[in-house]
């Protein structure tokens, strides 16, 4: 259960970084 929560948090972080990079371009 804890691992699943960590995975969701990591995915959200990746999405935030990707969106930031796209906006930067």
Coordinates of N, CA and C in Angstrom, one line a residue:
X1 N 0.9 -1.2 0.0 CA 0.0 0.0 0.0 C 0.9 1.2 0.0
X2 N 1.9 1.2 0.8 CA 2.8 2.4 0.9 C 3.6 2.5 -0.4
X3 N 3.9 1.4 -1.0 CA 4.6 1.4 -2.3 C 3.8 2.1 -3.4
X4 N 2.5 1.7 -3.4 CA 1.6 2.3 -4.4 C 1.4 3.8 -4.2
X5 N 1.3 4.2 -3.0 CA 1.2 5.7 -2.7 C 2.5 6.4 -3.2
X6 N 3.7 5.8 -3.0 CA 4.9 6.3 -3.4 C 5.0 6.4 -5.0
X7 N 4.5 5.4 -5.6 CA 4.5 5.4 -7.1 C 3.6 6.5 -7.6
X8 N 2.4 6.7 -7.0 CA 1.5 7.8 -7.4 C 2.2 9.1 -7.2
X9 N 2.9 9.3 -6.1 CA 3.5 10.6 -5.9 C 4.6 10.8 -6.9
X10 N 5.4 9.8 -7.2 CA 6.5 9.9 -8.2 C 5.9 10.3 -9.6
X11 N 4.8 9.6 -9.9 CA 4.2 9.9 -11.2 C 3.7 11.3 -11.3
X12 N 3.1 11.8 -10.2 CA 2.6 13.2 -10.2 C 3.8 14.2 -10.3
X13 N 4.9 13.8 -9.7 CA 6.1 14.7 -9.7 C 6.7 14.7 -11.1
X14 N 6.7 13.6 -11.8 CA 7.2 13.5 -13.2 C 6.3 14.3 -14.1
X15 N 5.0 14.3 -13.9 CA 4.1 15.0 -14.7 C 4.3 16.5 -14.5
X16 N 4.5 16.9 -13.2 CA 4.7 18.3 -12.9 C 6.0 18.8 -13.6
X17 N 7.1 18.0 -13.6 CA 8.3 18.4 -14.2 C 8.2 18.5 -15.7
X18 N 7.5 17.5 -16.3 CA 7.3 17.5 -17.7 C 6.5 18.7 -18.2
X19 N 5.4 19.1 -17.4 CA 4.6 20.3 -17.8 C 5.5 21.5 -17.6
X20 N 6.3 21.6 -16.6 CA 7.2 22.7 -16.4 C 8.2 22.9 -17.6
X21 N 8.7 21.8 -18.0 CA 9.7 21.8 -19.2 C 9.0 22.3 -20.4
X22 N 7.8 21.7 -20.7 CA 7.0 22.1 -21.9 C 6.7 23.6 -21.9
X23 N 6.3 24.1 -20.7 CA 5.9 25.5 -20.6 C 7.2 26.3 -20.8
X24 N 8.3 25.8 -20.4 CA 9.6 26.5 -20.5 C 10.0 26.7 -22.0
X25 N 9.6 25.7 -22.8 CA 9.9 25.7 -24.2 C 8.8 26.6 -24.9

